[in-house]
Coordinates of C-alpha atoms in Angstrom, one line a residue:
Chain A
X66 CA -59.9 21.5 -96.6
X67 CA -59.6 25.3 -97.1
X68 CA -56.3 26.8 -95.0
X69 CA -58.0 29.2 -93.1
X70 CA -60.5 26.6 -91.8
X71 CA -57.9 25.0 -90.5
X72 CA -55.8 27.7 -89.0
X73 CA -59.2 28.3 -87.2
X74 CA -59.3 25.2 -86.0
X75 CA -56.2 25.4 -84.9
X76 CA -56.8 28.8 -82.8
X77 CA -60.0 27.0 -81.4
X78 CA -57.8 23.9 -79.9
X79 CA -55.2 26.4 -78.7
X80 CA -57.7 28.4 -76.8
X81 CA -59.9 25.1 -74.9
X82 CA -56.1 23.9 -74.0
X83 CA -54.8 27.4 -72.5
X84 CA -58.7 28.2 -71.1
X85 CA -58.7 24.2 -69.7
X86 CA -54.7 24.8 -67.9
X87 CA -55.6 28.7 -66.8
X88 CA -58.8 27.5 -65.7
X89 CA -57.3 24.5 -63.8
X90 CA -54.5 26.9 -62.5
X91 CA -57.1 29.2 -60.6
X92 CA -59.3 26.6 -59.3
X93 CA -56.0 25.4 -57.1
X94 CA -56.3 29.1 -55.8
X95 CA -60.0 29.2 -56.0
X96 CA -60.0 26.0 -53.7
X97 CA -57.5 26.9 -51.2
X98 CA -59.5 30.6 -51.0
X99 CA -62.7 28.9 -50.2
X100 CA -62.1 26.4 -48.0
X101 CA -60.5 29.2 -46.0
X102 CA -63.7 31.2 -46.2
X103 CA -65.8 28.4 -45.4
X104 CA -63.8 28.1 -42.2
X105 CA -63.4 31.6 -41.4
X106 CA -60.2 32.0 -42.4
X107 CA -58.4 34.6 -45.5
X108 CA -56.8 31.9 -47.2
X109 CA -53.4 32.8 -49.5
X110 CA -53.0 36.6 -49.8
X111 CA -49.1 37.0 -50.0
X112 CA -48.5 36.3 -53.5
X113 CA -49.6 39.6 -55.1
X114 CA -52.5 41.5 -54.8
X115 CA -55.6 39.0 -53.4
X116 CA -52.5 36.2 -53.6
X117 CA -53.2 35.9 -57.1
X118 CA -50.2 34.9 -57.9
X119 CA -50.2 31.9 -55.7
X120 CA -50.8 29.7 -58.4
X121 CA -48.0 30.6 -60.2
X122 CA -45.8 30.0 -56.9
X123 CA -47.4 26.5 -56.6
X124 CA -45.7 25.7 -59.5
X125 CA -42.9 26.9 -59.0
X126 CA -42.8 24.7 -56.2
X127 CA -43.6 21.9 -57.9
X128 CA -41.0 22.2 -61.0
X129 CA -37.9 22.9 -58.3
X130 CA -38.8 19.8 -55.9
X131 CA -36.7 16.8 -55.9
X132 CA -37.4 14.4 -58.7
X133 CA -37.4 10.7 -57.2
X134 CA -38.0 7.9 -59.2
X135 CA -38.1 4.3 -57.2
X136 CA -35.1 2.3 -58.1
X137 CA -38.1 -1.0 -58.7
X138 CA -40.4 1.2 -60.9
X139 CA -41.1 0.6 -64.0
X140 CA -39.6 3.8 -65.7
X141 CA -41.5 4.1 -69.1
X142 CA -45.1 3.3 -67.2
X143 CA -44.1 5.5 -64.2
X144 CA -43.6 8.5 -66.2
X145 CA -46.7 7.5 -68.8
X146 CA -49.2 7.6 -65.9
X147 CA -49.1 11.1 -65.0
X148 CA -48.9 11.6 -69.1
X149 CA -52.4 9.8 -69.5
X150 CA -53.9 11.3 -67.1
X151 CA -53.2 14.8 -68.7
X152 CA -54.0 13.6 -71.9
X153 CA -57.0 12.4 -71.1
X154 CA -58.1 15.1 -69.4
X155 CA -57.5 18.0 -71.8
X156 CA -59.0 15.4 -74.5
X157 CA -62.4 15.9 -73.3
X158 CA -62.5 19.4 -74.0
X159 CA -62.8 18.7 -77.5
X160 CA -66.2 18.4 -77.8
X161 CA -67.7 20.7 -75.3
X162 CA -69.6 23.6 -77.4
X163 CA -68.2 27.0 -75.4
X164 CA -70.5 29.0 -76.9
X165 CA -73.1 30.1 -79.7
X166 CA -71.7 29.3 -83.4
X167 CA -70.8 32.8 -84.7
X168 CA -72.5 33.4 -88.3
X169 CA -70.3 35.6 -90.2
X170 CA -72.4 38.1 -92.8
X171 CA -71.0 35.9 -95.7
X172 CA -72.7 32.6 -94.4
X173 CA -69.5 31.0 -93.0
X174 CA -69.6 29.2 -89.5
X175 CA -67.5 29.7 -87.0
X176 CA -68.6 27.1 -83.9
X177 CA -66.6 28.0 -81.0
X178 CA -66.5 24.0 -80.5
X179 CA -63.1 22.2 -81.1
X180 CA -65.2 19.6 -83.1
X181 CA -68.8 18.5 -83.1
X182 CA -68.7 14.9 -83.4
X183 CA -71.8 13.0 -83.9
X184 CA -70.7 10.9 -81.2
X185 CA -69.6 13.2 -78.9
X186 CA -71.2 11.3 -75.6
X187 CA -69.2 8.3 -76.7
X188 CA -66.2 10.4 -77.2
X189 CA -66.6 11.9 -73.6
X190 CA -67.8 8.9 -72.0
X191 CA -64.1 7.0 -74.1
X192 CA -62.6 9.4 -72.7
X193 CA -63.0 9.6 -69.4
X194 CA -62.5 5.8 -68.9
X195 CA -59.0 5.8 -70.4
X196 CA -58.3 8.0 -67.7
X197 CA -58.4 5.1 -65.2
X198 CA -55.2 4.0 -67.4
X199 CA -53.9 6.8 -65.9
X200 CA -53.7 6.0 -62.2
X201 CA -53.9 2.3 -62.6
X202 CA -50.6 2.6 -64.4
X203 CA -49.1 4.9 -62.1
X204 CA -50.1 2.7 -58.9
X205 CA -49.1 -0.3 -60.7
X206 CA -45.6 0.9 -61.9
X207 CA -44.5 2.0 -59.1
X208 CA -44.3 -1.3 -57.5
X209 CA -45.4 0.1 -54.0
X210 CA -48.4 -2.0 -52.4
X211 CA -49.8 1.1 -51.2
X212 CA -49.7 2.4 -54.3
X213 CA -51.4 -0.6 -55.9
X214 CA -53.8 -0.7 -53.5
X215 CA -54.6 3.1 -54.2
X216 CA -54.8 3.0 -57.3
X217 CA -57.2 -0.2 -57.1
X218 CA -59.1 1.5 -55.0
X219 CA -59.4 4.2 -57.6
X220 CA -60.0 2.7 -60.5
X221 CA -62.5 0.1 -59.1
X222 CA -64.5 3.5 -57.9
X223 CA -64.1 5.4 -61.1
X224 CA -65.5 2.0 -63.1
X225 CA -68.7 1.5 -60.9
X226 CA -69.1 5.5 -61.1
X227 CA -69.2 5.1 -64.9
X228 CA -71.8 2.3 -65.5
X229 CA -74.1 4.4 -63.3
X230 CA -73.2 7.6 -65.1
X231 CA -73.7 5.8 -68.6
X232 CA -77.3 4.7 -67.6
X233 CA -78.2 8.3 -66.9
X234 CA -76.6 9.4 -70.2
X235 CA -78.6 7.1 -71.9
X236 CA -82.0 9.0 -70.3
X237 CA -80.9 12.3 -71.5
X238 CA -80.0 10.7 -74.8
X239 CA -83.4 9.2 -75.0
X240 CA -85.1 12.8 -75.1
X241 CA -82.7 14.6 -77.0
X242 CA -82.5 12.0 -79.6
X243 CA -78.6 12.7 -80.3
X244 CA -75.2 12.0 -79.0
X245 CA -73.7 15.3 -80.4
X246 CA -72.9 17.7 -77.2
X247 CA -73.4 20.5 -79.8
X248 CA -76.8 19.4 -80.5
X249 CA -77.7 18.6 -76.9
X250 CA -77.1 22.3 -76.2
X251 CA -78.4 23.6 -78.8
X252 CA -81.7 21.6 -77.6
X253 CA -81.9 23.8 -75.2
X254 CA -83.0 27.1 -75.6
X255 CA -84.9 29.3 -73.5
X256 CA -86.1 27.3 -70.3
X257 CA -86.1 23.7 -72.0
X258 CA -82.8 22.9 -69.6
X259 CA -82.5 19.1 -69.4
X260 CA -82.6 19.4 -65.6
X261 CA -86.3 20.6 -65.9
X262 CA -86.9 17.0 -67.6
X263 CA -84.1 14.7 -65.9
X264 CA -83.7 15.7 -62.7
X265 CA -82.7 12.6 -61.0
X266 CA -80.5 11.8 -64.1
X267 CA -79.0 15.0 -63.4
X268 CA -78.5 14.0 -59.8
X269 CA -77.0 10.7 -60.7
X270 CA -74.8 12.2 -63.0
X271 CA -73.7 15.0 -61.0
X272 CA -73.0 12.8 -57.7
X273 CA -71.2 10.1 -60.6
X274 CA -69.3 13.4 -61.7
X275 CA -68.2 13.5 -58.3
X276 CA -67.1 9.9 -58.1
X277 CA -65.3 10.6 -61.3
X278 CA -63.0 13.1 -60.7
X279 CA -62.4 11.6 -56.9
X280 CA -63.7 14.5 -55.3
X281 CA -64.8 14.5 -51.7
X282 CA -66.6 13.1 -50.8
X283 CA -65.7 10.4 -53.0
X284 CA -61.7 11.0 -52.6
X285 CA -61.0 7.6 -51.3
X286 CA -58.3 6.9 -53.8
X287 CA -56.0 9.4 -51.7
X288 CA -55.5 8.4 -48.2
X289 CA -52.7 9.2 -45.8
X290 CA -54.2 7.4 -43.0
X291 CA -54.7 3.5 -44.4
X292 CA -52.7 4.5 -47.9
X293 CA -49.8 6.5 -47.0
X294 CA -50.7 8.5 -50.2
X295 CA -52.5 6.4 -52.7
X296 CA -52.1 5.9 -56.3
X297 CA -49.5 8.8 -56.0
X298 CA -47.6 7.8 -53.1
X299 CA -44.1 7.1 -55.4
X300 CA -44.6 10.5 -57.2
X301 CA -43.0 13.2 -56.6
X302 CA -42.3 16.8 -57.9
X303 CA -44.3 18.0 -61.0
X304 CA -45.4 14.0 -61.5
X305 CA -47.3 14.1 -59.0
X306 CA -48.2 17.7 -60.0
X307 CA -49.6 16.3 -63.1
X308 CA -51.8 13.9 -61.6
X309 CA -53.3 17.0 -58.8
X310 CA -53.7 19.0 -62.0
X311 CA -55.4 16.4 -63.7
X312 CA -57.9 16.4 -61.0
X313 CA -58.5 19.9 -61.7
X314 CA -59.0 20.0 -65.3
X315 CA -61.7 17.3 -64.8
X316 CA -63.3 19.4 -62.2
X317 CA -63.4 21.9 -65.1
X318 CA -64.5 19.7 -68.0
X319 CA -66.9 17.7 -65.9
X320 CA -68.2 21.3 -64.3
X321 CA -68.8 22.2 -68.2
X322 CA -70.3 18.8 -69.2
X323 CA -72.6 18.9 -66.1
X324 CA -73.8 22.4 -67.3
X325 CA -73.8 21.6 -71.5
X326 CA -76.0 18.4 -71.1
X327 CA -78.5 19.3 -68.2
X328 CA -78.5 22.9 -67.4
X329 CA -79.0 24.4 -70.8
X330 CA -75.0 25.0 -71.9
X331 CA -74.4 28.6 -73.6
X332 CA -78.0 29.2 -73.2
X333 CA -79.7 31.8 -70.9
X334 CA -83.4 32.7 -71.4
X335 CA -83.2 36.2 -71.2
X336 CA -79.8 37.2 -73.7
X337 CA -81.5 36.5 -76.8
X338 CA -84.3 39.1 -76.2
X339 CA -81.9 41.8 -75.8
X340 CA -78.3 40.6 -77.4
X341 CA -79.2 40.4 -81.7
X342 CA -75.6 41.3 -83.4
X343 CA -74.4 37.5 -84.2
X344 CA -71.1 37.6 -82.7
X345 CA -71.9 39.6 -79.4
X346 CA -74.4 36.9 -79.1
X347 CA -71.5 34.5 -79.3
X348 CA -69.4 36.2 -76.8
X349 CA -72.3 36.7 -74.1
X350 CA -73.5 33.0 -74.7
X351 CA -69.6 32.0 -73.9
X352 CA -69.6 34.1 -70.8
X353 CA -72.8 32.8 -69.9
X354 CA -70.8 29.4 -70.2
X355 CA -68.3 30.4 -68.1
X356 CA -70.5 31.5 -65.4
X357 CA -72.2 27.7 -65.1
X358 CA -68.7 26.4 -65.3
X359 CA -67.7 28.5 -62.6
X360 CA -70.3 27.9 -60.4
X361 CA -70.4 24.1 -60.9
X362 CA -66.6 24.3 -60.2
X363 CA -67.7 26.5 -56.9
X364 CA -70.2 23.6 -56.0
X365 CA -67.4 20.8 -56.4
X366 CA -65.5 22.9 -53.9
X367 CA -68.5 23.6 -51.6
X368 CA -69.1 19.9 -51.3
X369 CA -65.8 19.2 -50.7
X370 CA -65.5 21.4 -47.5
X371 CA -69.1 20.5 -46.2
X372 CA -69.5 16.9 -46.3
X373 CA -66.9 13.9 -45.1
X374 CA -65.8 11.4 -47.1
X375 CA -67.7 7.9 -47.3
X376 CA -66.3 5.0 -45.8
X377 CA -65.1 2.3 -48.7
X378 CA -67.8 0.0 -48.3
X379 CA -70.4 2.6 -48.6
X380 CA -69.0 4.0 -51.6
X381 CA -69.2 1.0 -53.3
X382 CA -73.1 0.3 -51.7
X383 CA -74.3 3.9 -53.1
X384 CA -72.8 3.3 -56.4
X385 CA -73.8 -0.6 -57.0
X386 CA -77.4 -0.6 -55.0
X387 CA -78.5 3.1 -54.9
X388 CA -77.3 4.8 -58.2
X389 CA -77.5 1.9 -60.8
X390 CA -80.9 1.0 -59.7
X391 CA -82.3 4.6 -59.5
X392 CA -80.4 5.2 -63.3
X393 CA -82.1 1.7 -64.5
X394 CA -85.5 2.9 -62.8
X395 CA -84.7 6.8 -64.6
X396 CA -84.3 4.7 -68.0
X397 CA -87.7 3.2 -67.6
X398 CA -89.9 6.5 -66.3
X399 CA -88.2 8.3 -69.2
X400 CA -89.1 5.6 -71.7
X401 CA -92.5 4.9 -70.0
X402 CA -93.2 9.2 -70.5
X403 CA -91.8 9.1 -74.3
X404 CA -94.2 6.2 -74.9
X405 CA -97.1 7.8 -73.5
X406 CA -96.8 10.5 -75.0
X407 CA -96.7 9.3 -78.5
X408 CA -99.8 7.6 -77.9
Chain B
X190 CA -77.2 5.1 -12.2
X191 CA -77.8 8.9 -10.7
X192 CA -77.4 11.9 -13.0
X193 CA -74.9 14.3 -12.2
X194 CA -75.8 16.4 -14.6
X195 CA -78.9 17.3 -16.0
X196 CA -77.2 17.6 -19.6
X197 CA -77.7 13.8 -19.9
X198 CA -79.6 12.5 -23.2
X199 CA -80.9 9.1 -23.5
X200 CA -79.9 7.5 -26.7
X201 CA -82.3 6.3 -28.9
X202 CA -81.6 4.3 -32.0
X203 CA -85.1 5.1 -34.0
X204 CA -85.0 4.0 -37.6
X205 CA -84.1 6.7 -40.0
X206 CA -87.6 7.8 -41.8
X207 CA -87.4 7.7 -46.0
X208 CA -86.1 11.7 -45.9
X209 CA -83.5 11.0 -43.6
X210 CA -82.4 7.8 -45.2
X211 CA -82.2 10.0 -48.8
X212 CA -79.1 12.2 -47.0
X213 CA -79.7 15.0 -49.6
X214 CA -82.3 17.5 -47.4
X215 CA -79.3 16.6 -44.5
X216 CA -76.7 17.4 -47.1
X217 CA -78.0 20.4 -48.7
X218 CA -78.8 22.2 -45.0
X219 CA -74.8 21.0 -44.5
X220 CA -74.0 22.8 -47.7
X221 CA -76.2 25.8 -46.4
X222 CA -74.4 26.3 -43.1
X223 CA -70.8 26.0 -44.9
X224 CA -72.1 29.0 -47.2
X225 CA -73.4 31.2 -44.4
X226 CA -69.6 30.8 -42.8
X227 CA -68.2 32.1 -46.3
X228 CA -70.2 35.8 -45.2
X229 CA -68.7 35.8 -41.9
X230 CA -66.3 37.8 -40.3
X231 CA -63.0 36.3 -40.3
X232 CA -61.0 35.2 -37.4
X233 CA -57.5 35.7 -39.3
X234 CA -55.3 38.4 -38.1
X235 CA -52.9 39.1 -40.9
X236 CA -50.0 39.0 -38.4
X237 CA -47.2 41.5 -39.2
X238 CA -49.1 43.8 -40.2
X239 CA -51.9 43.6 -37.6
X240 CA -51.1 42.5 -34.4
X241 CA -53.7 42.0 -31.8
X242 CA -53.4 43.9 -28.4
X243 CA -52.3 42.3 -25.4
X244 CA -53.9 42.6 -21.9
X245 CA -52.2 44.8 -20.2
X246 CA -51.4 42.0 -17.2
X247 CA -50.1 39.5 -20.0
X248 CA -47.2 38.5 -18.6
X249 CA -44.4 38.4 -21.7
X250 CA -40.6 38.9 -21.2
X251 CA -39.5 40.5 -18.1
X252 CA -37.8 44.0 -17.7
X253 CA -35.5 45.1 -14.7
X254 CA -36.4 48.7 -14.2
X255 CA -34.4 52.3 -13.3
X256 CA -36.1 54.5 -11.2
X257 CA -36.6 58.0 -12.2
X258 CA -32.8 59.1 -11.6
X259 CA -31.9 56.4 -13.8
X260 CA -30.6 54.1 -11.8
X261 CA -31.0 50.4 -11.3
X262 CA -33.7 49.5 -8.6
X263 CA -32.4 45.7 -8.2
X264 CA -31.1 45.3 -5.0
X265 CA -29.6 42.0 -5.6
X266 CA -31.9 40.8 -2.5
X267 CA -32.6 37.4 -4.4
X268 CA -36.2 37.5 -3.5
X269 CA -37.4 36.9 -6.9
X270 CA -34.8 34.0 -7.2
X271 CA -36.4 32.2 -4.5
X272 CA -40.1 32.7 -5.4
X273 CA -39.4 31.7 -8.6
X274 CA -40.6 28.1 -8.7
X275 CA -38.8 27.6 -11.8
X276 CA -35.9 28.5 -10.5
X277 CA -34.7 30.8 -13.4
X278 CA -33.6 33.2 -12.2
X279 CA -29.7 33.4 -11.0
X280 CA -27.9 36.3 -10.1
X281 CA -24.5 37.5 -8.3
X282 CA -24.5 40.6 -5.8
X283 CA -21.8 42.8 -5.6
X284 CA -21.3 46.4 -3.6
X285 CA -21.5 49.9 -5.4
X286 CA -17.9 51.4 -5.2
X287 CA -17.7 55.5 -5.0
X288 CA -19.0 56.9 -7.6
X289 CA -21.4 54.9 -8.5
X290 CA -24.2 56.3 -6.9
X291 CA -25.7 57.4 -10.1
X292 CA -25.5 53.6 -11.3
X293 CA -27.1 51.4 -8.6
X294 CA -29.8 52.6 -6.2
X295 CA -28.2 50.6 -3.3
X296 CA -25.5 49.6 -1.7
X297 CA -26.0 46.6 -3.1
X298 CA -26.7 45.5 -6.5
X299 CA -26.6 43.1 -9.2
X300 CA -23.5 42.6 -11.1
X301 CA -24.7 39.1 -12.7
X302 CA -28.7 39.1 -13.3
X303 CA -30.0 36.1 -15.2
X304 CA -32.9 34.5 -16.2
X305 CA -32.9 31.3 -18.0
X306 CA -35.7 31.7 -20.3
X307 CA -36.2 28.0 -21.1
X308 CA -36.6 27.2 -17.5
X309 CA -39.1 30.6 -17.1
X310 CA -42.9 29.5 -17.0
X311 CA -44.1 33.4 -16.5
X312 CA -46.0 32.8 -13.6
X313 CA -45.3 36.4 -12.7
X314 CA -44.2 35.7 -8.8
X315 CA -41.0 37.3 -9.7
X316 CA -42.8 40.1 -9.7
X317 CA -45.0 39.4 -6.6
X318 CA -41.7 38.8 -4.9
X319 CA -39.8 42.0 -5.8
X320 CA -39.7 44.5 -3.0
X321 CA -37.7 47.3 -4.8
X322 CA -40.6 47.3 -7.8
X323 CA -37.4 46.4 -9.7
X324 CA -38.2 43.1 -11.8
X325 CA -41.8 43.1 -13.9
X326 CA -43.3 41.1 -16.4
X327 CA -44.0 43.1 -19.9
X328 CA -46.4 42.8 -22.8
X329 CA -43.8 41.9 -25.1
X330 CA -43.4 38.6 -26.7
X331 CA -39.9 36.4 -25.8
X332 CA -38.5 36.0 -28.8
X333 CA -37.8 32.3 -30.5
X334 CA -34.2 31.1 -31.3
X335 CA -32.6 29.1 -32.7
X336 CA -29.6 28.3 -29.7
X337 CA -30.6 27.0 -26.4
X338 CA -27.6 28.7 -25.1
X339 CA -28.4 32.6 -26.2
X340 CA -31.8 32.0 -24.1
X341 CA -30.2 32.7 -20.8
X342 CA -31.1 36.2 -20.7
X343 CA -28.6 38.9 -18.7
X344 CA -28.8 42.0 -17.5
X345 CA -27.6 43.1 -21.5
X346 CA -31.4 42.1 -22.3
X347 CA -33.2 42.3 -19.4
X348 CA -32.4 46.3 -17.9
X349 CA -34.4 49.1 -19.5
X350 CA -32.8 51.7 -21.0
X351 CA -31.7 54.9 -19.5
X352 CA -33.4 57.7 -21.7
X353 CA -37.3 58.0 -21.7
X354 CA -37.8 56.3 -25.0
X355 CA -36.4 53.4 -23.3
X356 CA -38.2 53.3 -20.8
X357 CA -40.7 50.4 -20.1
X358 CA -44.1 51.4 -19.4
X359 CA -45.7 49.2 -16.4
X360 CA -48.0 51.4 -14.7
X361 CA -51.0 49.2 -15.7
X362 CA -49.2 46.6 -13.6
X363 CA -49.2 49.1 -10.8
X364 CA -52.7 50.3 -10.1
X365 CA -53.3 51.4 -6.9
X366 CA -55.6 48.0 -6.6
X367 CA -52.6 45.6 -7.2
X368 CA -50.0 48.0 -4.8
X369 CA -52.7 47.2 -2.3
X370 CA -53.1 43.7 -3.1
X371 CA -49.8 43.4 -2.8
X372 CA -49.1 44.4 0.7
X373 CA -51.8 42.3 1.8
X374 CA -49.9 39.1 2.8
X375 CA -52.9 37.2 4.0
X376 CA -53.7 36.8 -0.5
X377 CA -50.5 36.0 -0.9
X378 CA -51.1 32.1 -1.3
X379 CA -53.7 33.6 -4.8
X380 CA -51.4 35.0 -6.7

């Protein structure tokens, strides 16, 4: 392995971590901003110009709060929860393809993709379910019922999410033919977005994307009325920080999955017809990234201040008897079209 | 049973159609209405910066006036003590020596005024009550403490200040409409 590929590499993992914790950083702002402006209201504007800087005075917050630790917790799982839950979420980034592989005049590659795994659905969908680890742990160490209970709540939600969001996967899969993300975008060039050819997959995954990150209106793992908190009740200080941070780096990374696999990922129809020099087209097609990302991270937060949350029960109806039968039926219409169609 | 409005509605519990059962059309005009807020006007009033204007009859801490000369109005008459169904207000009369002319209006004035502005609901009738136009009601705020004790207001707080600067202005208070109204005693169970 040559050094400088490496040192790439190395520059690549640097920038998804900082653009994943920058990224997360602002959405905290970009939340609190537009759920003000969806009820009328200005939202932060103190810290610096716009209150920009309100993130950064959020964390402060956090890092200068008191530090309580139950006496009963287990120590080494209490403090490994919020750990797993970060890791887990800045894991996923790693094989999300930013933008267009820039082709150097001497033939080198440089993919502005950490690594594109052939497996990369499995990777992401691995992922994401060790992330259950996280708050299952932190509810279970700290030996708090509500706790517990949270965090059962949570992870029983985030497993039926996943089998629903699987069968949908494995729809998209069957058209593209590959489980490499890189490859999936690629795919899809021009107008040939996935959403044009899934679109209830793409509903099912999106509205599973929501039960995955436990975004309203899926939040139930975080109550204050029947919970007292939820998984996070014991936490406290930048521990608990971790775990709201968490949430926001999977808003992020699921905002960019949601926009690689079904709504065309770098691509944009128009850019190629007027963007030729390679790595301009590289830049563009990563701003052209961005600009899904943002606006799926915009739509989480939309959806959060328009519609209430579900009751428990009819989370777990819509996930066991609406979205697993719809994905199953998806599976079969997809397979039934592929079959005709080789006919 | 009779209607005693006609705003009643009779509740029907029709089964939901197939659209409506689906949520989404329901959840995506939801969405639409929350986006047409995020173009609105916003009701936020960036407070120290911008403050909003007060009526001019808002009835905020009170002021005890000087006349033109400068000198206090209050009589010490103990009018405003009595209409006040709070009961307030307390204050202590005491006679103007020699001397003093350019002081006290009166005779009479008050050497102890106070209003207890925990007990003070600003209904205003201190002001109805005044003969002497001595005691009004302001636009300005009351201020929030922290001590229950510094909240009795005396005269220290209460008396305008001599110079025009000073000066409160209540001449909104004292359009020719309200002097009128005032005098009227047959309205005086509507203020």
């Amino acid at each position: 392995m040559e050094l400088s590929f490496l040192i790439y590499k190395v520059l690549l993992v640097l920038g998804v971590f900082t653009l994943s914790l920058v990224i997360a950083m602002y959405t905290t702002y970009a939340e609190r901003k537009v759920a003000a402006f969806l009820q009328d209201r200005l939202g932060p504007n103190r810290a610096g110009p716009f209150g920009i800087l309100q993130p950064m005075a959020d964390g402060v917050k956090m890092f200068m709060k008191e530090e309580f630790i139950p006496n009963r917790a287990n120590l080494f799982l209490f403090i490994l929860g919020p750990g797993i839950a970060m890791f887990t979420c800045l894991m996923t980034g790693a094989v999300i393809p930013w933008g267009k592989d820039y082709v150097a005049t001497d033939g080198t590659h440089y993919p502005i993709q950490t690594t594109d795994v052939n497996i990369g659905i499995l990777y992401l969908l691995g992922v994401v379910s060790v992330g259950v680890y996280g708050i299952m742990i932190g509810g279970w160490a700290s030996n708090n019922k509500y706790s517990l209970l949270g965090a059962l709540r949570a992870s029983s939600q985030m497993i039926s999410y996943e089998l629903a969001m699987g069968l949908s996967l494995i729809a998209l899969i069957m058209i593209t033919g590959t489980l490499s993300v890189g490859q999936i975008a690629e795919q899809q060039l021009g107008w040939h977005w996935n959403v044009l050819y899934q679109p209830l997959g793409c509903l099912i995954f999106i509205i599973c994307a929501f039960a995955e990150t436990n975004r309203a209106p899926f939040d139930l793992p975080e109550c204050e009325s029947e919970l007292v908190g939820g998984y996070h009740t014991e936490y406290s200080s930048m521990k608990l920080g971790f775990y709201l941070f968490a949430e926001y780096i999977n808003m992020f990374i699921s905002a960019a999955v949601i926009s690689t696999l079904y709504f065309g990922g770098y691509n944009f129809p128009v850019i190629y017809n007027y963007v030729t020099d390679p790595l301009w087209i590289s830049v563009v097609s990563f701003g052209v990234m961005m600009m899904k990302v943002c606006f799926f991270i915009f739509l989480f937060l939309w959806v959060r201040w328009t519609l209430p949350r579900f009751r428990y029960d009819q989370l777990m109806n819509l996930g066991w008897k609406v979205l697993l039968p719809l994905a199953v039926l998806n599976i079969l219409i997809t397979g039934a079209i592929i079959l005709l169609r080789q006919l | 049973m009779a209607n005693l409005t006609n705003r009643s509605i009779i509740v029907v519990k029709k089964e939901m159609t197939l659209l409506e059962r689906i949520y989404l059309p329901a959840i995506f005009s939801g969405m639409l209405i929350t986006l047409s807020h995020f173009f609105r006007r916003k009701a936020t009033v960036s407070y120290p910066e911008v403050k909003r204007p007060f009526a001019a009859t808002y009835r905020g801490q009170h002021v005890l006036k000087r006349d033109e000369m400068g000198r206090e109005r209050c009589t010490a008459c103990g009018l405003c003590a009595v209409a006040c169904p709070a009961e307030a207000i307390t204050m202590t009369a005491a006679e103007r020596k020699p001397g003093e002319e350019n002081l006290y209006r009166e005779e009479k004035y008050a050497a102890v005024y106070e209003i207890n502005m925990l007990r003070c609901i600003f209904c205003g009738d201190c002001e109805e009550a005044c003969p002497k136009e001595a005691i009004f009601l302001t636009d300005r705020m009351p201020p929030a403490l922290y001590k229950r004790g510094v909240l009795v207001f005396g005269k220290n707080i209460l008396v305008e200040g001599v110079s025009a600067d000073k000066r409160t202005d209540v001449t909104k208070r004292q359009t020719a409409n309200v002097l009128e109204f005032k005098k009227n005693n047959r309205y005086a169970h509507n203020r």
